[in-house]
Coordinates of C-alpha atoms and ligand atoms in Angstrom, one line a residue:
M1 CA -2.4 -24.3 -4.1
R2 CA 0.3 -24.3 -6.8
L3 CA 1.1 -21.0 -8.6
L4 CA 3.2 -20.0 -11.5
V5 CA 4.7 -16.5 -11.1
T6 CA 6.2 -15.2 -14.3
G7 CA 8.9 -12.6 -14.2
V8 CA 9.6 -14.0 -10.7
C9 CA 13.1 -12.5 -10.6
G10 CA 11.9 -9.0 -11.5
F11 CA 11.0 -6.4 -8.9
V12 CA 7.3 -7.1 -8.7
G13 CA 7.4 -10.8 -9.3
S14 CA 10.0 -11.4 -6.6
A15 CA 8.3 -9.1 -4.0
L16 CA 4.9 -10.6 -4.7
A17 CA 6.3 -14.2 -4.5
R18 CA 7.8 -13.4 -1.1
A19 CA 4.6 -11.7 0.1
L20 CA 2.4 -14.6 -1.1
L21 CA 4.5 -17.1 0.8
A22 CA 4.4 -15.0 3.9
E23 CA 0.6 -14.6 3.6
R24 CA -0.4 -18.2 2.9
A25 CA 1.0 -21.3 4.4
G26 CA 1.5 -24.3 2.2
L27 CA 1.6 -22.4 -1.1
K28 CA 3.9 -23.8 -3.8
I29 CA 5.4 -21.4 -6.2
I30 CA 7.0 -22.2 -9.5
G31 CA 8.7 -19.1 -10.9
V32 CA 9.8 -18.5 -14.5
D33 CA 12.1 -15.7 -15.8
N34 CA 14.4 -15.3 -18.8
L35 CA 16.7 -13.1 -16.6
A36 CA 16.7 -10.5 -19.4
R37 CA 16.3 -7.6 -16.9
E38 CA 19.6 -6.4 -15.7
G39 CA 19.9 -7.4 -12.1
A40 CA 17.2 -10.1 -12.1
H41 CA 19.8 -12.8 -11.4
H42 CA 20.3 -11.2 -8.0
N43 CA 16.9 -12.6 -6.9
V44 CA 17.4 -16.2 -7.9
A45 CA 19.3 -17.6 -4.9
A46 CA 17.1 -15.8 -2.3
L47 CA 13.9 -17.0 -4.0
R48 CA 15.2 -20.6 -4.1
A49 CA 16.1 -20.3 -0.4
L50 CA 12.5 -19.5 0.3
G51 CA 11.4 -22.7 -1.6
V52 CA 10.4 -21.0 -4.9
D53 CA 11.1 -23.4 -7.8
V54 CA 12.9 -20.9 -10.0
R55 CA 13.2 -22.0 -13.6
H56 CA 14.9 -20.3 -16.6
G57 CA 12.3 -19.8 -19.4
D58 CA 11.2 -17.3 -22.0
L59 CA 7.5 -16.7 -22.4
R60 CA 8.0 -16.0 -26.1
V61 CA 8.9 -19.7 -26.5
A62 CA 5.8 -21.8 -26.1
A63 CA 7.9 -24.9 -25.6
D64 CA 9.4 -23.4 -22.4
L65 CA 5.9 -23.4 -20.9
D66 CA 5.1 -26.9 -22.2
A67 CA 8.0 -28.1 -19.9
L68 CA 6.2 -26.8 -16.8
P69 CA 3.9 -28.8 -14.5
A70 CA 0.3 -27.9 -14.1
V71 CA -0.6 -25.2 -11.7
D72 CA -3.9 -23.8 -10.2
A73 CA -3.1 -20.2 -11.2
V74 CA -0.7 -18.0 -13.2
I75 CA 0.3 -14.6 -11.9
D76 CA 1.9 -12.7 -14.9
C77 CA 4.6 -10.3 -13.8
A78 CA 6.9 -10.7 -16.8
A79 CA 7.1 -7.8 -19.2
Q80 CA 9.2 -5.1 -20.8
P81 CA 7.8 -2.6 -18.3
S82 CA 9.0 0.8 -19.6
V83 CA 6.5 3.2 -21.1
L84 CA 9.3 4.0 -23.6
A85 CA 9.8 0.4 -24.7
G86 CA 9.5 0.0 -28.4
T87 CA 10.3 3.7 -29.1
A88 CA 13.5 4.8 -30.9
G89 CA 16.5 4.5 -28.6
S90 CA 14.7 2.2 -26.1
G91 CA 16.9 -0.8 -27.1
C92 CA 13.7 -2.7 -27.9
T93 CA 11.9 -2.7 -31.2
P94 CA 8.1 -2.6 -31.3
A95 CA 8.0 -6.2 -32.5
Q96 CA 10.3 -7.3 -29.7
L97 CA 8.0 -5.5 -27.2
V98 CA 4.9 -7.3 -28.7
G99 CA 6.9 -10.5 -28.4
H100 CA 7.5 -10.1 -24.7
N101 CA 4.3 -8.5 -23.6
L102 CA 1.6 -9.8 -25.9
E103 CA 2.9 -13.1 -27.4
G104 CA 4.1 -14.0 -24.0
T105 CA 0.7 -13.4 -22.5
L106 CA -0.9 -15.5 -25.3
H107 CA 1.4 -18.4 -24.6
L108 CA 0.5 -18.2 -20.9
L109 CA -3.3 -18.1 -21.7
E110 CA -2.8 -21.3 -23.8
Y111 CA -1.1 -22.8 -20.8
C112 CA -4.0 -21.7 -18.6
R113 CA -6.5 -23.2 -21.0
R114 CA -4.7 -26.5 -21.0
H115 CA -4.5 -26.7 -17.2
S116 CA -7.8 -24.9 -16.4
A117 CA -5.7 -22.4 -14.4
A118 CA -6.7 -19.0 -13.3
F119 CA -4.9 -16.0 -14.7
V120 CA -3.9 -12.8 -13.0
L121 CA -2.4 -10.0 -15.2
L122 CA -0.3 -7.3 -13.7
S123 CA -1.5 -4.5 -16.0
T124 CA -0.8 -0.8 -15.8
S125 CA -2.2 2.7 -15.6
R126 CA -0.6 3.1 -19.0
V127 CA -3.7 1.6 -20.6
Y128 CA -5.4 5.0 -20.1
S129 CA -5.6 7.4 -23.0
I130 CA -2.7 9.9 -23.2
P131 CA -4.4 13.0 -24.8
P132 CA -7.1 13.5 -22.1
L133 CA -4.6 12.7 -19.4
A134 CA -2.1 15.1 -20.9
A135 CA -4.8 17.8 -21.1
L136 CA -6.0 17.5 -17.5
P137 CA -6.4 21.0 -16.0
V138 CA -3.7 21.3 -13.3
V139 CA -2.3 24.0 -11.0
V140 CA 0.9 24.0 -9.0
H141 CA 0.2 23.6 -5.3
R142 CA 3.0 23.1 -2.7
G143 CA 5.5 22.0 -5.4
A144 CA 3.2 19.6 -7.1
F145 CA 0.7 19.6 -9.9
A146 CA -2.8 19.2 -8.6
L147 CA -6.1 19.0 -10.5
D148 CA -7.4 22.6 -10.8
P149 CA -10.1 22.8 -8.1
A150 CA -12.0 25.4 -10.2
A151 CA -12.2 22.9 -13.1
A152 CA -13.3 20.1 -10.8
A153 CA -16.0 22.3 -9.2
A154 CA -17.2 23.3 -12.6
G155 CA -17.5 19.7 -13.7
A156 CA -14.9 20.3 -16.4
L157 CA -12.9 17.1 -15.8
P158 CA -13.1 14.4 -18.4
P159 CA -15.2 11.3 -17.6
G160 CA -13.5 8.8 -15.3
V161 CA -11.4 11.3 -13.3
T162 CA -12.0 13.1 -10.0
P163 CA -9.5 14.6 -7.5
A164 CA -9.4 11.1 -6.0
G165 CA -7.8 9.9 -9.2
V166 CA -8.4 8.1 -12.5
T167 CA -11.0 5.4 -12.4
E168 CA -11.5 2.2 -14.5
D169 CA -14.0 4.2 -16.6
F170 CA -11.4 6.5 -18.0
S171 CA -10.9 6.3 -21.8
T172 CA -8.5 3.6 -23.1
A173 CA -8.5 5.0 -26.7
A174 CA -5.2 5.1 -28.5
P175 CA -2.6 6.6 -28.1
V176 CA -1.7 4.9 -24.9
S177 CA 2.0 4.3 -25.8
L178 CA 3.3 1.1 -27.5
Y179 CA 3.8 -0.4 -24.0
G180 CA 0.3 0.5 -22.9
A181 CA -1.1 -1.0 -26.1
T182 CA 0.6 -4.4 -25.5
K183 CA -0.9 -4.4 -22.0
L184 CA -4.3 -3.4 -23.1
A185 CA -4.3 -6.0 -25.8
S186 CA -3.2 -8.6 -23.2
E187 CA -6.1 -7.5 -21.0
T188 CA -8.5 -8.0 -23.9
M189 CA -7.2 -11.4 -24.8
A190 CA -7.1 -12.6 -21.2
L191 CA -10.8 -11.5 -20.7
E192 CA -11.8 -13.3 -23.9
Y193 CA -10.0 -16.5 -22.8
G194 CA -11.8 -16.2 -19.5
H195 CA -15.1 -15.9 -21.2
A196 CA -14.6 -18.5 -23.9
F197 CA -13.0 -21.2 -21.7
G198 CA -14.5 -20.4 -18.2
L199 CA -11.1 -19.4 -16.8
P200 CA -11.0 -17.1 -13.8
V201 CA -9.2 -14.0 -15.1
W202 CA -8.3 -11.0 -13.1
I203 CA -6.8 -7.8 -14.4
N204 CA -5.1 -5.5 -11.9
R205 CA -4.1 -2.2 -13.4
C206 CA -1.2 -1.0 -11.2
G207 CA 0.0 2.6 -10.7
V208 CA 3.7 3.1 -9.9
L209 CA 5.0 0.3 -7.8
A210 CA 8.0 0.9 -5.6
G211 CA 10.2 -0.6 -3.0
A212 CA 13.7 -1.8 -2.1
G213 CA 15.6 -3.8 -4.8
Q214 CA 13.8 -2.3 -7.8
F215 CA 15.9 -1.9 -10.9
G216 CA 14.4 1.5 -11.4
R217 CA 15.1 3.9 -14.3
A218 CA 13.9 7.4 -15.0
D219 CA 11.2 6.0 -17.3
Q220 CA 10.2 3.1 -15.1
G221 CA 10.4 2.9 -11.3
I222 CA 10.9 6.6 -10.7
F223 CA 10.7 6.6 -6.9
S224 CA 13.4 3.9 -6.6
F225 CA 15.5 5.5 -9.3
W226 CA 15.4 8.9 -7.8
I227 CA 16.3 7.8 -4.3
R228 CA 19.1 5.5 -5.4
E229 CA 20.7 8.0 -7.8
W230 CA 20.4 10.7 -5.1
A231 CA 22.1 8.4 -2.5
A232 CA 24.9 7.7 -4.9
R233 CA 25.2 11.4 -5.9
R234 CA 24.7 10.6 -9.6
P235 CA 23.3 13.3 -11.9
L236 CA 19.6 13.8 -11.8
K237 CA 17.4 16.0 -14.0
H238 CA 13.8 17.3 -13.8
I239 CA 12.7 16.6 -17.4
G240 CA 9.7 18.0 -19.2
F241 CA 6.8 20.4 -18.4
D242 CA 8.3 23.3 -16.5
G243 CA 11.6 21.5 -15.7
L244 CA 10.8 21.9 -12.0
G245 CA 9.7 18.3 -11.2
H246 CA 6.0 19.1 -10.5
Q247 CA 4.8 15.8 -12.1
V248 CA 2.8 13.7 -9.7
R249 CA 2.6 9.9 -9.3
D250 CA 1.1 7.7 -6.6
C251 CA 3.1 4.8 -5.2
L252 CA 2.3 1.3 -3.9
H253 CA 4.5 -1.5 -2.5
P254 CA 4.0 -4.6 -4.6
R255 CA 3.8 -6.8 -1.5
D256 CA 0.4 -5.1 -0.8
L257 CA -0.9 -6.9 -3.9
A258 CA -0.7 -10.3 -2.1
P259 CA -3.9 -10.3 -0.1
L260 CA -5.9 -9.1 -3.1
V261 CA -4.4 -11.8 -5.4
L262 CA -5.2 -14.5 -2.9
A263 CA -8.8 -13.3 -2.6
Q264 CA -9.1 -13.2 -6.3
L265 CA -7.7 -16.7 -6.7
G266 CA -10.3 -17.9 -4.1
A267 CA -13.2 -16.5 -6.1
G268 CA -13.3 -18.8 -9.2
S269 CA -14.7 -18.3 -12.7
S270 CA -18.3 -17.9 -11.7
S271 CA -17.7 -14.9 -9.5
D272 CA -19.7 -11.9 -10.5
K273 CA -17.0 -9.5 -9.1
Q274 CA -15.6 -7.0 -11.6
R275 CA -12.6 -8.4 -13.4
V276 CA -10.7 -5.1 -14.1
L277 CA -9.5 -3.1 -11.2
N278 CA -7.2 -0.2 -10.5
I279 CA -4.7 -1.1 -7.8
A280 CA -2.5 1.8 -6.6
G281 CA -1.4 4.0 -3.7
G282 CA -4.0 6.6 -4.6
A283 CA -4.1 10.3 -3.6
S284 CA -2.8 9.8 -0.1
Q285 CA 0.3 8.1 -1.4
A286 CA 1.0 10.6 -4.2
M287 CA 3.8 13.1 -4.5
S288 CA 5.7 15.1 -7.1
L289 CA 9.3 14.6 -8.1
R290 CA 10.1 17.9 -6.5
Q291 CA 8.5 16.8 -3.2
L292 CA 10.5 13.5 -3.5
G293 CA 13.6 15.6 -3.9
A294 CA 12.8 17.5 -0.7
W295 CA 12.4 14.1 1.1
C296 CA 15.8 13.0 -0.3
R297 CA 17.5 16.2 0.8
E298 CA 16.2 15.7 4.3
R299 CA 17.1 12.0 4.5
L300 CA 20.2 11.8 2.4
G301 CA 21.7 15.3 2.3
P302 CA 22.1 17.9 -0.4
H303 CA 22.4 17.1 -4.1
E304 CA 22.0 19.2 -7.2
V305 CA 19.2 18.5 -9.6
A306 CA 19.5 19.9 -13.2
S307 CA 16.5 21.0 -15.2
D308 CA 15.5 20.1 -18.8
P309 CA 12.1 21.3 -19.8
A310 CA 12.2 19.5 -23.2
P311 CA 9.2 17.1 -23.1
R312 CA 9.8 13.4 -22.9
P313 CA 7.5 11.1 -25.0
Y314 CA 4.4 9.9 -23.1
D315 CA 5.1 12.0 -20.0
L316 CA 2.1 13.1 -18.1
P317 CA 1.6 15.8 -15.4
W318 CA -0.6 14.0 -12.9
V319 CA -1.3 10.3 -12.7
V320 CA -3.1 9.2 -9.6
L321 CA -5.2 6.1 -9.7
D322 CA -8.5 5.7 -7.8
S323 CA -8.7 2.2 -6.4
D324 CA -12.1 2.7 -4.8
R325 CA -13.6 -0.2 -6.8
A326 CA -11.0 -2.6 -5.3
A327 CA -11.9 -1.2 -1.9
S328 CA -15.6 -1.7 -2.3
V329 CA -15.4 -5.1 -4.1
W330 CA -12.5 -6.7 -2.2
N331 CA -12.1 -4.4 0.8
W332 CA -8.5 -4.0 -0.5
R333 CA -6.4 -1.0 0.5
P334 CA -2.7 -0.2 0.4
R335 CA -1.0 -1.4 3.6
T336 CA 2.5 0.1 3.3
P337 CA 2.5 3.9 3.9
L338 CA 4.4 6.0 1.4
A339 CA 7.0 7.1 4.1
E340 CA 7.8 3.4 4.8
I341 CA 8.3 2.7 1.1
L342 CA 10.7 5.6 0.7
E343 CA 12.6 4.7 3.8
E344 CA 12.9 1.1 2.6
I345 CA 14.3 2.2 -0.7
A346 CA 16.8 4.6 1.0
V347 CA 18.1 1.9 3.3
H348 CA 18.6 -0.5 0.4
S349 CA 20.2 2.2 -1.7
L350 CA 22.7 3.1 1.0
A351 CA 23.5 -0.6 1.7
H352 CA 23.9 -1.5 -2.1
P353 CA 25.5 1.5 -3.8
N354 CA 26.3 -0.7 -6.8
W355 CA 22.8 -2.1 -7.3
P356 CA 22.1 -2.3 -11.1
H357 CA 21.4 1.2 -12.4
P358 CA 21.1 2.7 -15.9
Ligands
NAD1 N1 7.0 -1.4 -11.7 C1 6.0 -0.7 -11.8 O1 5.9 0.5 -11.4 C2 4.8 -1.3 -12.6 C3 3.6 -0.5 -12.7 C4 2.5 -1.0 -13.3 C5 2.6 -2.3 -13.9 N2 3.7 -3.0 -13.8 C6 3.8 -4.4 -14.4 O2 4.3 -5.3 -13.4 C7 5.1 -6.3 -14.1 C8 6.4 -6.4 -13.5 O3 7.2 -5.2 -13.6 P1 8.5 -5.0 -12.9 O4 8.6 -3.6 -12.4 O5 8.7 -6.1 -11.9 O6 9.6 -5.2 -14.0 P2 11.0 -6.0 -14.0 O7 11.7 -5.6 -15.2 O8 11.7 -5.7 -12.7 O9 10.5 -7.5 -14.0 C9 10.1 -8.2 -15.2 C10 10.7 -9.5 -15.2 O10 10.2 -10.2 -16.3 C11 11.3 -10.9 -16.9 N3 11.0 -11.0 -18.3 C12 10.8 -10.1 -19.3 N4 10.5 -10.6 -20.5 C13 10.4 -12.0 -20.3 C14 10.1 -13.1 -21.1 N5 9.8 -12.9 -22.4 N6 10.1 -14.3 -20.6 C15 10.4 -14.5 -19.2 N7 10.7 -13.5 -18.4 C16 10.7 -12.2 -18.9 C17 12.5 -10.0 -16.7 O11 13.8 -10.7 -16.8 C18 12.3 -9.4 -15.3 O12 12.9 -10.2 -14.3 C19 5.0 -5.9 -15.6 O13 4.1 -6.6 -16.2 C20 4.7 -4.4 -15.6 O14 4.0 -4.1 -16.8 C21 4.8 -2.5 -13.1

């Protein structure tokens, strides 16, 4: 099987390419990346050494895709991945964001149509509607926001959310952020191409992905960012809500996506399996920033964290994805425990104190 992995030099693309090669003998991977993400060039030589055919290309330029050979499937990991992308001060206009995240997807779908290739989109929990997520009833429990058990018992949670997390049935009504909107629009177009042209299309809505080598920032890749900045004793701040870092996210290693993606690619366009899935660490792999700080203090020693309760756009108190559908449809579950992910990031951060950081 020959695959095209886009954004192959990014965090997820590079980790997934490595994991796919480890999981399936005989796989050929062509990777494309415009190397726009600071640090992406670090992955080029290592991927080539593994046999990945890494090519420089920009998904916004259709001709860059015309130059590629046919493949059996495209795994789209290229994007401007920050929830703040397109907002003032993000360094990216809304039009540029749409260019990378939506136009790029459309060019890939055309490429898939020409070659009858399957399409796997790395989508995001950020397609879920912000107002009902922001209004979830939460209490503070052991240094972390948790869904209010009284509200859960009284059936007062919005549709599509339980203490196990947010399901695929949660609202995707705007606002979802400009970033989330480009991903949701990409999902819709991918599903339409699948329907119109008989292409196998799979949408994997990922929660926070984390691991060694991520170019994490406060607004994207929070687990890696926090550990790396802590290890280097650079300034850290609890931003928003109560300024105490009670916000909760779950966490998954991107290599854990590999078995799922291979199963999806084996299924074909006539499969009646559900096309849209949440893929995330889930409740057992979730923690607050404050709890992550406690882990850092234990592992890396003391460090001051400042507090700024001023809200940040699109921030949310509790985002945990329920991947039960993926478990029942594909028997997929996270493989890498949270503790192992954190330790992997810490080891990498200590060994590479100058790894690209904001
Ligand atoms: N990291 C997460 O926590 C997370 C969570 C949910 C979904 N995702 C999705 O996973 C994918 C990968 O995210 P990541 O964390 O690896 O980000 P990343 O920035 O590390 O990697 C993205 C890669 O895409 C490349 N790229 C960007 N625009 C491009 C273009 N126009 N043409 C070619 N290459 C381009 C960048 O140079 C970079 O190497 C994204 O689609 C993102 O939406 C990530």
